PDB file of C-alpha atoms in Angstrom:
ATOM      1  CA  MET A   1       2.172 -34.229   1.402  1.00 83.00           C
ATOM      2  CA  PRO A   2       2.478 -30.448   1.677  1.00 91.00           C
ATOM      3  CA  VAL A   3       0.799 -28.526   4.457  1.00 95.00           C
ATOM      4  CA  SER A   4       0.404 -24.763   4.755  1.00 97.00           C
ATOM      5  CA  ALA A   5      -0.462 -21.854   7.001  1.00 97.00           C
ATOM      6  CA  GLN A   6      -2.060 -18.790   5.513  1.00 98.00           C
ATOM      7  CA  VAL A   7      -3.707 -15.521   6.462  1.00 98.00           C
ATOM      8  CA  GLN A   8      -5.297 -12.590   4.670  1.00 98.00           C
ATOM      9  CA  ILE A   9      -6.399  -9.154   6.058  1.00 98.00           C
ATOM     10  CA  ASP A  10      -7.462  -5.842   4.604  1.00 98.00           C
ATOM     11  CA  ILE A  11      -5.588  -2.839   5.779  1.00 98.00           C
ATOM     12  CA  GLU A  12      -6.860   0.738   5.532  1.00 97.00           C
ATOM     13  CA  ALA A  13      -3.556   2.117   4.237  1.00 97.00           C
ATOM     14  CA  PRO A  14      -1.726   2.426   0.950  1.00 96.00           C
ATOM     15  CA  ALA A  15       0.198  -0.710  -0.088  1.00 97.00           C
ATOM     16  CA  GLN A  16       3.455   1.307  -0.045  1.00 96.00           C
ATOM     17  CA  VAL A  17       2.962   2.091   3.674  1.00 96.00           C
ATOM     18  CA  VAL A  18       2.219  -1.475   4.520  1.00 97.00           C
ATOM     19  CA  TRP A  19       5.272  -2.591   2.461  1.00 96.00           C
ATOM     20  CA  ALA A  20       7.564  -0.174   4.353  1.00 94.00           C
ATOM     21  CA  ALA A  21       6.495  -1.863   7.590  1.00 96.00           C
ATOM     22  CA  MET A  22       7.009  -5.328   6.159  1.00 95.00           C
ATOM     23  CA  VAL A  23      10.519  -4.643   5.135  1.00 92.00           C
ATOM     24  CA  ASP A  24      11.660  -2.502   8.036  1.00 91.00           C
ATOM     25  CA  PHE A  25      13.173  -5.455   9.797  1.00 90.00           C
ATOM     26  CA  GLU A  26      14.839  -3.217  12.414  1.00 90.00           C
ATOM     27  CA  ARG A  27      11.417  -2.267  13.863  1.00 93.00           C
ATOM     28  CA  TYR A  28       9.814  -5.729  13.919  1.00 95.00           C
ATOM     29  CA  GLY A  29      10.218  -5.922  17.700  1.00 94.00           C
ATOM     30  CA  GLU A  30       8.077  -2.723  18.113  1.00 96.00           C
ATOM     31  CA  TRP A  31       4.917  -4.289  16.563  1.00 97.00           C
ATOM     32  CA  ASN A  32       5.337  -7.903  15.570  1.00 97.00           C
ATOM     33  CA  PRO A  33       4.388 -10.483  18.232  1.00 96.00           C
ATOM     34  CA  PHE A  34       5.370 -13.412  16.056  1.00 97.00           C
ATOM     35  CA  ILE A  35       8.717 -12.434  14.397  1.00 97.00           C
ATOM     36  CA  VAL A  36      10.152 -10.387  17.190  1.00 96.00           C
ATOM     37  CA  HIS A  37      13.661  -9.811  15.677  1.00 95.00           C
ATOM     38  CA  VAL A  38      15.313 -10.266  12.278  1.00 94.00           C
ATOM     39  CA  GLU A  39      19.086 -10.637  11.735  1.00 91.00           C
ATOM     40  CA  THR A  40      20.281  -9.742   8.320  1.00 87.00           C
ATOM     41  CA  ASP A  41      23.315  -8.031   6.718  1.00 80.00           C
ATOM     42  CA  ARG A  42      20.963  -5.352   5.325  1.00 67.00           C
ATOM     43  CA  LEU A  43      18.185  -4.003   7.525  1.00 60.00           C
ATOM     44  CA  SER A  44      16.058  -1.279   6.155  1.00 54.00           C
ATOM     45  CA  SER A  45      18.607   0.612   4.147  1.00 58.00           C
ATOM     46  CA  PRO A  46      19.967  -0.279   1.791  1.00 66.00           C
ATOM     47  CA  ALA A  47      16.886  -2.479   0.855  1.00 76.00           C
ATOM     48  CA  PRO A  48      17.250  -6.228   1.112  1.00 83.00           C
ATOM     49  CA  GLU A  49      17.869  -8.055  -2.107  1.00 87.00           C
ATOM     50  CA  ILE A  50      17.113 -11.456  -3.546  1.00 92.00           C
ATOM     51  CA  GLY A  51      19.511 -14.022  -2.098  1.00 93.00           C
ATOM     52  CA  ASP A  52      20.078 -12.073   1.152  1.00 92.00           C
ATOM     53  CA  PRO A  53      20.024 -14.350   4.225  1.00 93.00           C
ATOM     54  CA  LEU A  54      17.677 -13.664   7.167  1.00 94.00           C
ATOM     55  CA  VAL A  55      17.496 -15.193  10.589  1.00 95.00           C
ATOM     56  CA  LEU A  56      13.989 -14.835  12.020  1.00 96.00           C
ATOM     57  CA  HIS A  57      13.443 -14.961  15.789  1.00 96.00           C
ATOM     58  CA  VAL A  58       9.989 -16.431  16.252  1.00 96.00           C
ATOM     59  CA  GLU A  59       7.976 -16.158  19.460  1.00 95.00           C
ATOM     60  CA  TRP A  60       5.142 -18.752  19.607  1.00 94.00           C
ATOM     61  CA  VAL A  61       1.766 -17.204  20.467  1.00 85.00           C
ATOM     62  CA  GLY A  62       0.767 -17.826  24.056  1.00 82.00           C
ATOM     63  CA  GLY A  63       4.414 -17.829  25.290  1.00 80.00           C
ATOM     64  CA  GLU A  64       4.963 -21.468  24.271  1.00 80.00           C
ATOM     65  CA  GLY A  65       8.614 -20.916  23.453  1.00 87.00           C
ATOM     66  CA  SER A  66      10.730 -19.438  20.685  1.00 91.00           C
ATOM     67  CA  GLN A  67      12.778 -20.523  17.705  1.00 92.00           C
ATOM     68  CA  ARG A  68      15.373 -19.279  15.261  1.00 94.00           C
ATOM     69  CA  SER A  69      14.712 -19.828  11.498  1.00 95.00           C
ATOM     70  CA  GLY A  70      17.321 -19.339   8.832  1.00 95.00           C
ATOM     71  CA  GLU A  71      15.810 -18.021   5.537  1.00 96.00           C
ATOM     72  CA  ARG A  72      16.934 -16.660   2.214  1.00 96.00           C
ATOM     73  CA  ILE A  73      14.976 -13.915   0.235  1.00 96.00           C
ATOM     74  CA  THR A  74      13.638 -15.270  -2.995  1.00 97.00           C
ATOM     75  CA  ALA A  75      11.438 -12.379  -4.097  1.00 96.00           C
ATOM     76  CA  PHE A  76      11.551  -8.660  -3.283  1.00 95.00           C
ATOM     77  CA  SER A  77       9.185  -6.652  -5.362  1.00 95.00           C
ATOM     78  CA  PRO A  78       7.927  -3.391  -3.874  1.00 95.00           C
ATOM     79  CA  PRO A  79       4.370  -2.240  -4.740  1.00 96.00           C
ATOM     80  CA  THR A  80       3.573   0.794  -6.818  1.00 93.00           C
ATOM     81  CA  GLU A  81       0.360   2.885  -6.709  1.00 89.00           C
ATOM     82  CA  THR A  82      -1.394   0.440  -9.005  1.00 92.00           C
ATOM     83  CA  GLN A  83       0.458  -2.913  -8.574  1.00 95.00           C
ATOM     84  CA  GLY A  84       0.907  -5.068  -5.540  1.00 96.00           C
ATOM     85  CA  GLY A  85       4.224  -6.227  -4.086  1.00 97.00           C
ATOM     86  CA  GLU A  86       5.778  -9.488  -2.923  1.00 97.00           C
ATOM     87  CA  LEU A  87       8.338 -10.505  -0.263  1.00 97.00           C
ATOM     88  CA  SER A  88       9.151 -14.195  -0.325  1.00 97.00           C
ATOM     89  CA  TYR A  89      11.748 -16.208   1.447  1.00 97.00           C
ATOM     90  CA  ARG A  90      12.616 -19.971   1.851  1.00 97.00           C
ATOM     91  CA  PHE A  91      13.713 -21.954   4.830  1.00 96.00           C
ATOM     92  CA  THR A  92      17.395 -22.880   4.850  1.00 96.00           C
ATOM     93  CA  GLY A  93      19.698 -25.019   6.909  1.00 86.00           C
ATOM     94  CA  PRO A  94      20.332 -28.699   7.585  1.00 90.00           C
ATOM     95  CA  MET A  95      16.638 -29.732   7.707  1.00 90.00           C
ATOM     96  CA  HIS A  96      16.170 -28.200   4.242  1.00 91.00           C
ATOM     97  CA  ALA A  97      19.375 -29.704   2.836  1.00 90.00           C
ATOM     98  CA  LEU A  98      18.367 -33.215   4.017  1.00 91.00           C
ATOM     99  CA  GLY A  99      14.804 -32.793   2.570  1.00 90.00           C
ATOM    100  CA  LEU A 100      13.240 -33.085   5.958  1.00 94.00           C
ATOM    101  CA  VAL A 101      11.511 -29.745   5.971  1.00 95.00           C
ATOM    102  CA  ARG A 102      11.287 -27.454   3.025  1.00 96.00           C
ATOM    103  CA  ALA A 103       9.256 -24.310   3.251  1.00 97.00           C
ATOM    104  CA  LYS A 104       8.589 -21.142   1.341  1.00 97.00           C
ATOM    105  CA  ARG A 105       6.713 -18.081   2.687  1.00 98.00           C
ATOM    106  CA  VAL A 106       5.110 -15.632   0.309  1.00 98.00           C
ATOM    107  CA  GLN A 107       3.826 -12.276   1.701  1.00 98.00           C
ATOM    108  CA  ARG A 108       1.949 -10.025  -0.709  1.00 98.00           C
ATOM    109  CA  VAL A 109       0.229  -6.639  -0.613  1.00 98.00           C
ATOM    110  CA  GLN A 110      -2.440  -6.109  -3.177  1.00 98.00           C
ATOM    111  CA  VAL A 111      -3.718  -2.618  -4.028  1.00 97.00           C
ATOM    112  CA  LEU A 112      -7.488  -2.087  -3.495  1.00 97.00           C
ATOM    113  CA  GLU A 113      -9.656   0.426  -5.316  1.00 94.00           C
ATOM    114  CA  ASP A 114     -10.587   2.199  -2.062  1.00 94.00           C
ATOM    115  CA  GLY A 115      -6.940   3.277  -1.430  1.00 92.00           C
ATOM    116  CA  GLY A 116      -6.299   0.458   1.098  1.00 95.00           C
ATOM    117  CA  CYS A 117      -4.625  -2.870   0.460  1.00 97.00           C
ATOM    118  CA  ARG A 118      -4.975  -6.506   1.200  1.00 98.00           C
ATOM    119  CA  TYR A 119      -2.088  -8.295   2.939  1.00 98.00           C
ATOM    120  CA  SER A 120      -1.711 -12.029   2.600  1.00 98.00           C
ATOM    121  CA  SER A 121       0.833 -14.567   3.717  1.00 98.00           C
ATOM    122  CA  VAL A 122       1.117 -18.212   2.995  1.00 98.00           C
ATOM    123  CA  GLU A 123       3.808 -20.757   3.836  1.00 98.00           C
ATOM    124  CA  VAL A 124       3.864 -24.175   2.281  1.00 98.00           C
ATOM    125  CA  PHE A 125       5.821 -26.903   4.007  1.00 97.00           C
ATOM    126  CA  ARG A 126       7.111 -30.031   2.335  1.00 96.00           C
ATOM    127  CA  GLY A 127       9.352 -32.919   3.360  1.00 95.00           C
ATOM    128  CA  LEU A 128       9.580 -36.000   5.467  1.00 93.00           C
ATOM    129  CA  LEU A 129       9.007 -34.206   8.843  1.00 93.00           C
ATOM    130  CA  THR A 130       6.030 -32.000   7.800  1.00 91.00           C
ATOM    131  CA  SER A 131       3.716 -34.029   9.994  1.00 90.00           C
ATOM    132  CA  ALA A 132       5.766 -33.115  13.059  1.00 90.00           C
ATOM    133  CA  LEU A 133       5.572 -29.343  12.405  1.00 91.00           C
ATOM    134  CA  PRO A 134       3.713 -27.202  14.941  1.00 92.00           C
ATOM    135  CA  LEU A 135       1.301 -26.058  12.247  1.00 94.00           C
ATOM    136  CA  ALA A 136      -1.359 -24.677  14.629  1.00 94.00           C
ATOM    137  CA  GLN A 137       1.278 -22.526  16.229  1.00 95.00           C
ATOM    138  CA  VAL A 138       2.475 -21.237  12.848  1.00 95.00           C
ATOM    139  CA  GLN A 139      -1.117 -20.463  11.918  1.00 97.00           C
ATOM    140  CA  ALA A 140      -1.700 -18.620  15.129  1.00 96.00           C
ATOM    141  CA  GLY A 141       1.568 -16.717  14.600  1.00 96.00           C
ATOM    142  CA  PHE A 142       0.529 -15.697  11.070  1.00 97.00           C
ATOM    143  CA  GLU A 143      -2.826 -14.425  12.383  1.00 98.00           C
ATOM    144  CA  ALA A 144      -1.172 -12.441  15.175  1.00 97.00           C
ATOM    145  CA  HIS A 145       1.412 -11.060  12.709  1.00 98.00           C
ATOM    146  CA  ALA A 146      -1.301  -9.904  10.265  1.00 98.00           C
ATOM    147  CA  GLU A 147      -3.464  -8.294  13.007  1.00 98.00           C
ATOM    148  CA  ALA A 148      -0.456  -6.529  14.490  1.00 98.00           C
ATOM    149  CA  LEU A 149       0.654  -5.273  11.050  1.00 98.00           C
ATOM    150  CA  LYS A 150      -2.776  -3.880  10.383  1.00 98.00           C
ATOM    151  CA  GLU A 151      -2.918  -2.188  13.816  1.00 98.00           C
ATOM    152  CA  TRP A 152       0.596  -0.779  13.508  1.00 97.00           C
ATOM    153  CA  VAL A 153       0.121   0.588   9.972  1.00 97.00           C
ATOM    154  CA  GLU A 154      -3.384   1.937  10.511  1.00 97.00           C
ATOM    155  CA  GLY A 155      -2.128   3.602  13.672  1.00 93.00           C
ATOM    156  CA  GLN A 156       0.622   5.355  11.722  1.00 88.00           C
ATOM    157  CA  VAL A 157      -1.694   6.515   8.950  1.00 85.00           C
ATOM    158  CA  GLN A 158      -4.423   7.757  11.258  1.00 82.00           C
ATOM    159  CA  GLY A 159      -2.161   9.031  13.950  1.00 66.00           C
TER     160      GLY A 159
END
C-alpha cells in the first residue's frame, strides 16, 4: 500500500523567484535544513534536464542522522508569469530495482492572483519495504524544507 509525505505553503514572492531557489542546487546548503547538498552533473547552469541524475544529501530533522538518496529528474518545467512549474524526480538504486522501495517526489509552484505563489511537495512511496520507511522524519523534513524555502525567498524579495 502506498504511503506519502506532503506539504504546502504560500510564499509572498513570484513563482519564478521560488523556482530559481528550488533549482539552484549549489546553494541548498545555505538555506535548506533537509536537503543540505545536491550532487549532479549540472548544477544551476546549464539548467538540469529530464533524465539527469541527482544525489541528495538528506539531514533528518532533530539531528537524527543523515542519508544519501539517488534520484533521477522526471519533470523540469519552469513557471511563467501565469502558469506554475514542476520539478519531479524518482528514487533510483538497488532498492528501487528490486521493487523494495519506489518513490517519486513532485514539487510544484502555483501562481497566485496576489503575485505570490503556492509551493507544494508530495512524495509517494510504494514497495515491499514502505512500512519500514521513516515517514515521520520525511514529513518533518518536508515541513522544514518548505518553511526554509519561504523564509529564504521572502528574505531575498524583501531584502
